[in-house]
Amino acid sequence: MKNLTVKTALFLNYFLFAILLNSVGTVILQMQQNFDISKSQASVLEGFKDLPIAICSFLLASFLPRIGLKRSMMIALALVGIMCFTMPFANAFWFFKLLFCIVGISFALIKISVFTTIGLISKDEKEHSSIMGYLEGFFMIGVLFGNLLFSLFIDDADPKSRSWLNTYWFLGAMALISFFFMTFSKFDEQDAKSNTSDLKNDIRNSIGLFKLRRVLFFLACTFLFVLVEQSFQTWTPTFYKEILNLPTTMAVQAGAVLAGAFALGRFLSGFFSRKLKWIYVVSFCILGFAISILLVLPLTKNISLSENISWFNAPLAVYIFPLMGVFLAPIYPSINSVILASVPKYLQSSMSGLIVVFSAVGGTLGSMITGFVFQKFGGSHAFYLSFIPLMLLLFFAMMMNRQTNKIKK
């Protein structure tokens, strides 16, 4: 298969960072137990992860082709590899702040480089969309695997045990394997570089993206989608715990089921993207998710639970709710693929940076808004509120499709 080594390296990179990025919840819990850190103190780890992603994506996007996409990914893997091999010896909270700061910076390098590389190794828009869908699906598999991996090293009998830090030996080995795959991967990066000879023109070209209507419509789509997705992902365990009154373990497992549903949805998008136009896939998914909210949320009201509740005797709504993620999952890789394929290859790095920045802003606001509505009006109202951004998302997706069709003509 053409570019097999490159594709394998990209998938391994995404898999590794899925584990590292989504381990923050586990680390926050362990910080409280191992180092007697308060919830408010531990919560800053989210900021140490997210802020570097947004800032570095904005600042470095136009520079990465000059550094080299392959070289950028190798730098990111080397940084996280060194930190992972250091973490088993961590004995203070600042180690973990440094870890997530480096993970955030490295992920910015990885995501921009990966998105740009897909454009270089894809022969057409459908192949681009398919690879993107499979890649994002593999990311969600990494989220699932990461939760399982950390749980294997946690000692429930001794809350003060730091045996869970041994997980980082495994993650360091994964970074090393990915680094070697990147070393032996070969692809032509020339098309990702601007024909201009100075950095000033590169920045001017990047800013020029905001003059394109299809880019503005896309950024609106990205912001709105991640706003919905992040609120759904972040608050599903709380919904299960406080609204459905399920045990904490089942609430956490529901989040894992949701990640599995997202993985399935994104793998399916990788398949259907080769068969159907992207706007049909996205429209179907938006409407399917909206309809499923109308059908499923009423089932969560006034449900009766047995004393020994488990996944084997739970009401129907308990199973169905996280499965709605199948509808939501294909939207993000589909719209990302379309916009990246519609801009010149030398601007795809800058475009990838904008994707990361607007995704970070949308995710943060989505989680905050949902949390506020959840606290004031209840969980059901918080999820019903998603109808507003969903309908706006459908509108902007259609406008984006209209503009990209004009470009093709």
Short mmCIF file of C-alpha atoms in Angstrom, two decimals:
data_model
loop_
_atom_site.label_atom_id
_atom_site.label_comp_id
_atom_site.label_asym_id
_atom_site.label_seq_id
_atom_site.Cartn_x
_atom_site.Cartn_y
_atom_site.Cartn_z
CA MET A 1 0.00 0.00 0.00
CA LYS A 2 1.34 3.40 -0.96
CA ASN A 3 2.56 5.55 1.94
CA LEU A 4 1.92 2.69 4.38
CA THR A 5 4.83 3.66 6.67
CA VAL A 6 3.72 7.30 6.75
CA LYS A 7 0.10 6.42 7.50
CA THR A 8 1.18 3.98 10.23
CA ALA A 9 3.31 6.69 11.82
CA LEU A 10 0.42 9.19 11.74
CA PHE A 11 -1.96 6.69 13.35
CA LEU A 12 0.57 5.78 16.06
CA ASN A 13 1.15 9.46 16.81
CA TYR A 14 -2.55 10.14 17.20
CA PHE A 15 -3.06 7.01 19.30
CA LEU A 16 -0.30 8.03 21.73
CA PHE A 17 -1.58 11.57 22.14
CA ALA A 18 -5.16 10.36 22.62
CA ILE A 19 -3.94 8.53 25.73
CA LEU A 20 -1.81 11.41 27.03
CA LEU A 21 -4.39 14.15 26.46
CA ASN A 22 -7.29 12.25 27.95
CA SER A 23 -5.34 11.00 30.98
CA VAL A 24 -5.83 14.38 32.68
CA GLY A 25 -8.97 13.20 34.52
CA THR A 26 -7.15 10.16 35.93
CA VAL A 27 -4.12 12.26 36.88
CA ILE A 28 -6.32 14.85 38.65
CA LEU A 29 -7.90 12.05 40.72
CA GLN A 30 -4.50 10.54 41.60
CA MET A 31 -3.03 13.93 42.49
CA GLN A 32 -5.65 14.34 45.19
CA GLN A 33 -4.84 10.92 46.62
CA ASN A 34 -1.05 10.81 46.21
CA PHE A 35 -0.07 14.40 46.96
CA ASP A 36 -3.11 15.68 48.95
CA ILE A 37 -3.80 18.28 46.25
CA SER A 38 -7.22 19.99 46.40
CA LYS A 39 -9.69 19.79 43.53
CA SER A 40 -9.19 23.45 42.66
CA GLN A 41 -5.41 23.02 42.62
CA ALA A 42 -5.57 19.85 40.53
CA SER A 43 -7.98 21.42 38.03
CA VAL A 44 -5.25 23.73 36.73
CA LEU A 45 -3.81 20.75 34.83
CA GLU A 46 -6.55 21.28 32.22
CA GLY A 47 -5.22 24.78 31.63
CA PHE A 48 -1.63 23.55 31.41
CA LYS A 49 -2.80 21.20 28.66
CA ASP A 50 -5.26 23.31 26.67
CA LEU A 51 -3.61 26.73 26.67
CA PRO A 52 -0.32 25.55 25.12
CA ILE A 53 -2.30 23.75 22.40
CA ALA A 54 -4.18 26.91 21.42
CA ILE A 55 -1.23 29.32 21.77
CA CYS A 56 1.31 27.13 19.95
CA SER A 57 -1.15 26.29 17.17
CA PHE A 58 -1.69 29.99 16.56
CA LEU A 59 1.98 30.94 16.71
CA LEU A 60 3.62 27.97 14.98
CA ALA A 61 1.16 27.01 12.23
CA SER A 62 2.78 29.04 9.45
CA PHE A 63 6.32 28.14 10.59
CA LEU A 64 6.07 24.33 10.65
CA PRO A 65 6.58 23.74 6.90
CA ARG A 66 9.85 25.68 7.21
CA ILE A 67 10.93 23.54 10.15
CA GLY A 68 9.69 20.43 8.33
CA LEU A 69 6.55 18.40 9.06
CA LYS A 70 8.45 15.17 9.71
CA ARG A 71 11.00 16.98 11.87
CA SER A 72 8.23 18.72 13.85
CA MET A 73 6.55 15.40 14.63
CA MET A 74 9.87 13.87 15.67
CA ILE A 75 10.55 16.82 17.99
CA ALA A 76 7.09 16.37 19.57
CA LEU A 77 7.61 12.62 20.06
CA ALA A 78 11.08 13.18 21.53
CA LEU A 79 9.72 15.73 24.03
CA VAL A 80 6.87 13.55 25.29
CA GLY A 81 9.10 10.47 25.26
CA ILE A 82 11.63 12.15 27.58
CA MET A 83 8.84 13.33 29.89
CA CYS A 84 7.19 9.88 29.99
CA PHE A 85 10.45 8.20 30.98
CA THR A 86 10.87 10.87 33.67
CA MET A 87 7.38 10.60 35.20
CA PRO A 88 7.87 7.31 37.14
CA PHE A 89 10.28 9.29 39.34
CA ALA A 90 7.91 12.26 39.80
CA ASN A 91 7.51 13.26 43.44
CA ALA A 92 5.92 16.72 43.21
CA PHE A 93 2.90 18.38 41.57
CA TRP A 94 5.01 20.59 39.29
CA PHE A 95 6.17 17.50 37.38
CA PHE A 96 2.61 17.00 36.17
CA LYS A 97 2.17 20.66 35.27
CA LEU A 98 5.31 20.37 33.15
CA LEU A 99 4.11 17.09 31.65
CA PHE A 100 0.80 18.49 30.41
CA CYS A 101 2.42 21.71 29.22
CA ILE A 102 4.81 19.67 27.06
CA VAL A 103 1.99 17.37 25.95
CA GLY A 104 -0.02 20.45 24.86
CA ILE A 105 2.89 21.97 22.92
CA SER A 106 3.73 18.63 21.34
CA PHE A 107 0.14 17.94 20.34
CA ALA A 108 -0.03 21.30 18.58
CA LEU A 109 3.02 20.24 16.55
CA ILE A 110 1.58 16.79 15.89
CA LYS A 111 -1.94 17.83 14.90
CA ILE A 112 -0.90 20.58 12.50
CA SER A 113 1.77 18.33 10.95
CA VAL A 114 -0.59 15.35 10.68
CA PHE A 115 -3.39 17.36 9.07
CA THR A 116 -0.96 18.89 6.59
CA THR A 117 0.66 15.53 5.79
CA ILE A 118 -2.72 13.97 4.99
CA GLY A 119 -3.13 16.58 2.26
CA LEU A 120 0.27 15.64 0.84
CA ILE A 121 -0.34 11.88 0.68
CA SER A 122 -4.00 11.97 -0.50
CA LYS A 123 -4.71 11.70 -4.20
CA ASP A 124 -8.18 13.28 -4.03
CA GLU A 125 -10.81 14.77 -1.71
CA LYS A 126 -12.53 11.43 -1.00
CA GLU A 127 -9.29 9.72 0.03
CA HIS A 128 -8.45 12.75 2.19
CA SER A 129 -11.81 12.55 3.95
CA SER A 130 -11.51 8.79 4.40
CA ILE A 131 -8.04 8.96 5.99
CA MET A 132 -9.21 11.78 8.25
CA GLY A 133 -12.21 9.75 9.41
CA TYR A 134 -10.15 6.66 10.20
CA LEU A 135 -7.52 8.76 11.97
CA GLU A 136 -10.06 10.46 14.23
CA GLY A 137 -11.65 7.08 14.91
CA PHE A 138 -8.28 5.68 15.93
CA PHE A 139 -7.91 8.65 18.28
CA MET A 140 -11.07 7.58 20.13
CA ILE A 141 -9.76 4.00 20.33
CA GLY A 142 -6.71 5.52 22.01
CA VAL A 143 -8.99 7.22 24.55
CA LEU A 144 -10.58 3.86 25.38
CA PHE A 145 -7.24 2.07 25.56
CA GLY A 146 -5.74 4.80 27.75
CA ASN A 147 -8.49 4.48 30.38
CA LEU A 148 -7.96 0.72 30.49
CA LEU A 149 -4.16 1.05 30.61
CA PHE A 150 -4.10 3.44 33.58
CA SER A 151 -6.67 1.35 35.47
CA LEU A 152 -4.37 -1.70 35.25
CA PHE A 153 -1.64 0.10 37.20
CA ILE A 154 -3.84 1.69 39.90
CA ASP A 155 -3.81 0.03 43.32
CA ASP A 156 -7.33 0.33 44.79
CA ALA A 157 -6.17 -1.19 48.08
CA ASP A 158 -3.66 1.62 48.67
CA PRO A 159 -4.84 5.11 47.57
CA LYS A 160 -1.36 6.52 48.34
CA SER A 161 0.36 4.02 46.04
CA ARG A 162 2.22 5.55 43.11
CA SER A 163 2.33 2.31 41.14
CA TRP A 164 0.15 3.99 38.49
CA LEU A 165 3.17 6.07 37.46
CA ASN A 166 4.61 2.91 35.90
CA THR A 167 2.08 3.46 33.10
CA TYR A 168 4.48 6.09 31.76
CA TRP A 169 7.16 3.47 31.03
CA PHE A 170 4.72 1.96 28.56
CA LEU A 171 3.80 5.36 27.09
CA GLY A 172 7.48 6.26 26.76
CA ALA A 173 8.04 3.04 24.82
CA MET A 174 5.13 3.95 22.54
CA ALA A 175 6.68 7.38 21.89
CA LEU A 176 9.98 5.67 21.04
CA ILE A 177 8.29 3.28 18.58
CA SER A 178 6.43 6.18 16.93
CA PHE A 179 9.71 8.11 16.71
CA PHE A 180 11.39 5.26 14.82
CA PHE A 181 8.41 4.90 12.46
CA MET A 182 8.68 8.61 11.71
CA THR A 183 12.43 8.23 11.14
CA PHE A 184 11.90 5.68 8.37
CA SER A 185 8.83 7.30 6.80
CA LYS A 186 9.37 9.22 3.58
CA PHE A 187 7.09 11.74 1.86
CA ASP A 188 7.57 14.85 -0.22
CA GLU A 189 6.99 17.99 1.87
CA GLN A 190 7.76 20.47 -0.89
CA ASP A 191 4.10 21.22 -1.72
CA ALA A 192 3.48 22.24 1.91
CA LYS A 193 5.98 25.07 1.61
CA SER A 194 5.10 28.48 0.24
CA ASN A 195 6.79 29.73 -2.90
CA THR A 196 7.58 32.96 -1.07
CA SER A 197 11.04 33.24 0.38
CA ASP A 198 10.38 35.06 3.62
CA LEU A 199 8.38 34.54 6.79
CA LYS A 200 6.55 37.86 6.44
CA ASN A 201 4.81 36.69 3.26
CA ASP A 202 3.99 33.36 4.90
CA ILE A 203 2.19 35.16 7.73
CA ARG A 204 0.43 37.45 5.23
CA ASN A 205 -0.81 34.39 3.30
CA SER A 206 -2.05 32.80 6.51
CA ILE A 207 -3.99 35.92 7.52
CA GLY A 208 -5.40 35.98 4.00
CA LEU A 209 -7.32 32.79 4.81
CA PHE A 210 -9.82 34.94 6.73
CA LYS A 211 -10.76 36.64 3.45
CA LEU A 212 -12.13 33.37 2.06
CA ARG A 213 -15.84 32.86 2.73
CA ARG A 214 -15.55 29.08 2.81
CA VAL A 215 -12.92 29.40 5.54
CA LEU A 216 -15.14 31.68 7.64
CA PHE A 217 -18.10 29.30 7.25
CA PHE A 218 -15.83 26.38 8.16
CA LEU A 219 -14.49 28.10 11.29
CA ALA A 220 -18.08 28.71 12.39
CA CYS A 221 -18.80 25.00 11.80
CA THR A 222 -15.74 23.94 13.79
CA PHE A 223 -16.56 26.22 16.70
CA LEU A 224 -20.20 25.08 16.85
CA PHE A 225 -19.43 21.38 16.45
CA VAL A 226 -16.77 21.25 19.16
CA LEU A 227 -19.06 23.31 21.41
CA VAL A 228 -21.68 20.54 21.15
CA GLU A 229 -19.23 17.64 21.17
CA GLN A 230 -17.23 18.76 24.18
CA SER A 231 -20.31 19.54 26.26
CA PHE A 232 -21.72 16.10 25.39
CA GLN A 233 -18.48 14.26 26.17
CA THR A 234 -17.57 16.19 29.30
CA TRP A 235 -20.94 16.07 31.02
CA THR A 236 -22.19 12.57 30.15
CA PRO A 237 -20.70 10.98 33.32
CA THR A 238 -22.25 13.74 35.47
CA PHE A 239 -25.60 13.23 33.70
CA TYR A 240 -25.48 9.51 34.52
CA LYS A 241 -24.50 10.13 38.12
CA GLU A 242 -26.82 13.02 39.04
CA ILE A 243 -29.79 12.67 36.67
CA LEU A 244 -29.99 8.91 36.20
CA ASN A 245 -28.70 8.23 39.74
CA LEU A 246 -26.33 5.50 38.61
CA PRO A 247 -23.22 4.43 40.57
CA THR A 248 -20.05 6.39 39.89
CA THR A 249 -18.37 3.40 38.24
CA MET A 250 -21.19 3.05 35.73
CA ALA A 251 -21.15 6.81 35.11
CA VAL A 252 -17.44 6.65 34.25
CA GLN A 253 -17.99 3.56 32.12
CA ALA A 254 -20.72 5.42 30.24
CA GLY A 255 -18.05 7.93 29.22
CA ALA A 256 -15.99 5.01 27.89
CA VAL A 257 -19.01 3.69 25.97
CA LEU A 258 -19.43 7.16 24.49
CA ALA A 259 -15.78 7.12 23.37
CA GLY A 260 -16.43 3.75 21.73
CA ALA A 261 -19.49 5.17 19.97
CA PHE A 262 -17.39 8.07 18.68
CA ALA A 263 -14.75 5.65 17.42
CA LEU A 264 -17.39 3.60 15.58
CA GLY A 265 -18.92 6.74 14.08
CA ARG A 266 -15.57 7.99 12.83
CA PHE A 267 -14.58 4.66 11.34
CA LEU A 268 -17.94 4.60 9.54
CA SER A 269 -17.28 8.11 8.27
CA GLY A 270 -13.98 6.88 6.85
CA PHE A 271 -15.94 4.28 4.88
CA PHE A 272 -18.89 6.41 3.75
CA SER A 273 -16.67 9.34 2.79
CA ARG A 274 -15.45 7.26 -0.15
CA LYS A 275 -19.05 6.60 -1.26
CA LEU A 276 -21.03 9.79 -0.57
CA LYS A 277 -20.59 13.55 -0.74
CA TRP A 278 -19.51 15.03 2.56
CA ILE A 279 -22.52 17.34 2.90
CA TYR A 280 -24.90 14.34 2.78
CA VAL A 281 -22.95 12.60 5.56
CA VAL A 282 -22.76 15.73 7.73
CA SER A 283 -26.44 16.69 7.24
CA PHE A 284 -27.60 13.16 8.04
CA CYS A 285 -25.48 13.08 11.20
CA ILE A 286 -26.65 16.49 12.46
CA LEU A 287 -30.31 15.64 11.92
CA GLY A 288 -29.83 12.12 13.30
CA PHE A 289 -28.27 13.46 16.47
CA ALA A 290 -31.00 16.09 16.90
CA ILE A 291 -33.75 13.50 16.45
CA SER A 292 -32.04 11.07 18.84
CA ILE A 293 -31.98 13.79 21.53
CA LEU A 294 -35.75 14.22 21.12
CA LEU A 295 -36.31 10.47 21.34
CA VAL A 296 -33.81 9.49 24.04
CA LEU A 297 -33.90 12.32 26.62
CA PRO A 298 -37.61 11.75 27.51
CA LEU A 299 -36.70 8.13 28.29
CA THR A 300 -34.31 9.30 31.03
CA LYS A 301 -37.10 10.85 33.10
CA ASN A 302 -38.55 9.03 36.09
CA ILE A 303 -36.74 5.77 35.40
CA SER A 304 -36.74 3.17 38.18
CA LEU A 305 -33.50 1.48 39.12
CA SER A 306 -33.04 -1.74 41.04
CA GLU A 307 -30.92 -1.76 44.18
CA ASN A 308 -28.19 -3.85 42.55
CA ILE A 309 -28.06 -1.89 39.32
CA SER A 310 -25.54 -2.97 36.69
CA TRP A 311 -25.17 -2.97 32.91
CA PHE A 312 -27.02 -6.30 32.87
CA ASN A 313 -30.28 -4.96 34.35
CA ALA A 314 -30.24 -1.24 33.49
CA PRO A 315 -33.17 0.53 31.72
CA LEU A 316 -33.02 1.00 27.95
CA ALA A 317 -32.14 4.71 28.17
CA VAL A 318 -28.92 3.89 30.02
CA TYR A 319 -27.64 1.99 26.96
CA ILE A 320 -28.96 4.27 24.25
CA PHE A 321 -27.81 7.67 25.52
CA PRO A 322 -24.04 7.29 24.87
CA LEU A 323 -24.69 5.59 21.53
CA MET A 324 -25.89 8.94 20.18
CA GLY A 325 -22.20 9.69 19.77
CA VAL A 326 -22.26 7.57 16.59
CA PHE A 327 -24.19 10.39 14.88
CA LEU A 328 -21.99 13.17 16.21
CA ALA A 329 -18.62 11.57 15.47
CA PRO A 330 -18.37 11.78 11.63
CA ILE A 331 -18.99 15.54 11.43
CA TYR A 332 -15.60 16.82 12.61
CA PRO A 333 -13.30 14.78 10.33
CA SER A 334 -15.62 15.42 7.36
CA ILE A 335 -15.61 19.21 7.57
CA ASN A 336 -11.89 19.31 8.40
CA SER A 337 -11.06 17.23 5.36
CA VAL A 338 -13.15 19.37 3.01
CA ILE A 339 -11.61 22.68 4.03
CA LEU A 340 -8.05 21.35 4.01
CA ALA A 341 -8.56 19.88 0.55
CA SER A 342 -9.96 23.21 -0.69
CA VAL A 343 -6.94 25.37 0.16
CA PRO A 344 -3.48 25.24 -1.48
CA LYS A 345 -1.15 22.70 0.10
CA TYR A 346 1.29 25.37 1.25
CA LEU A 347 -1.54 26.92 3.33
CA GLN A 348 -2.76 23.67 4.89
CA SER A 349 -0.41 24.06 7.85
CA SER A 350 -1.87 27.49 8.64
CA MET A 351 -5.38 26.17 8.13
CA SER A 352 -4.65 23.30 10.53
CA GLY A 353 -3.54 25.84 13.13
CA LEU A 354 -6.85 27.68 12.82
CA ILE A 355 -8.70 24.38 13.22
CA VAL A 356 -6.91 23.66 16.50
CA VAL A 357 -7.43 27.19 17.87
CA PHE A 358 -11.16 27.37 17.10
CA SER A 359 -11.64 23.81 18.35
CA ALA A 360 -10.02 24.71 21.66
CA VAL A 361 -12.16 27.84 22.08
CA GLY A 362 -15.37 26.02 21.11
CA GLY A 363 -14.62 23.11 23.45
CA THR A 364 -13.89 25.36 26.41
CA LEU A 365 -17.02 27.49 25.93
CA GLY A 366 -19.17 24.41 25.31
CA SER A 367 -18.12 22.78 28.55
CA MET A 368 -18.60 26.02 30.52
CA ILE A 369 -22.03 26.80 29.05
CA THR A 370 -23.28 23.25 29.58
CA GLY A 371 -21.98 23.26 33.15
CA PHE A 372 -23.78 26.52 33.90
CA VAL A 373 -27.09 25.35 32.41
CA PHE A 374 -26.69 21.93 34.06
CA GLN A 375 -26.32 23.57 37.48
CA LYS A 376 -29.11 26.14 37.03
CA PHE A 377 -31.74 24.22 35.07
CA GLY A 378 -30.79 20.54 35.09
CA GLY A 379 -29.07 18.08 32.77
CA SER A 380 -31.93 17.56 30.32
CA HIS A 381 -32.21 21.29 29.62
CA ALA A 382 -28.45 21.45 29.06
CA PHE A 383 -28.62 18.84 26.31
CA TYR A 384 -31.83 20.22 24.77
CA LEU A 385 -30.00 23.53 24.48
CA SER A 386 -27.64 21.90 21.96
CA PHE A 387 -30.42 22.24 19.34
CA ILE A 388 -29.42 25.87 18.83
CA PRO A 389 -25.77 25.26 17.84
CA LEU A 390 -26.81 22.12 15.92
CA MET A 391 -29.15 24.03 13.64
CA LEU A 392 -26.58 26.79 13.17
CA LEU A 393 -24.03 24.10 12.35
CA LEU A 394 -26.30 22.69 9.64
CA PHE A 395 -26.78 26.16 8.15
CA PHE A 396 -23.06 26.98 8.04
CA ALA A 397 -22.23 23.52 6.66
CA MET A 398 -24.60 24.14 3.77
CA MET A 399 -23.09 27.57 3.15
CA MET A 400 -19.62 26.04 3.24
CA ASN A 401 -20.67 23.38 0.73
CA ARG A 402 -22.05 26.08 -1.54
CA GLN A 403 -18.75 27.97 -1.49
CA THR A 404 -16.57 24.89 -2.06
CA ASN A 405 -18.76 23.92 -5.03
CA LYS A 406 -18.19 27.36 -6.53
CA ILE A 407 -14.43 26.87 -6.21
CA LYS A 408 -14.62 23.52 -8.02
CA LYS A 409 -16.64 25.02 -10.86
#
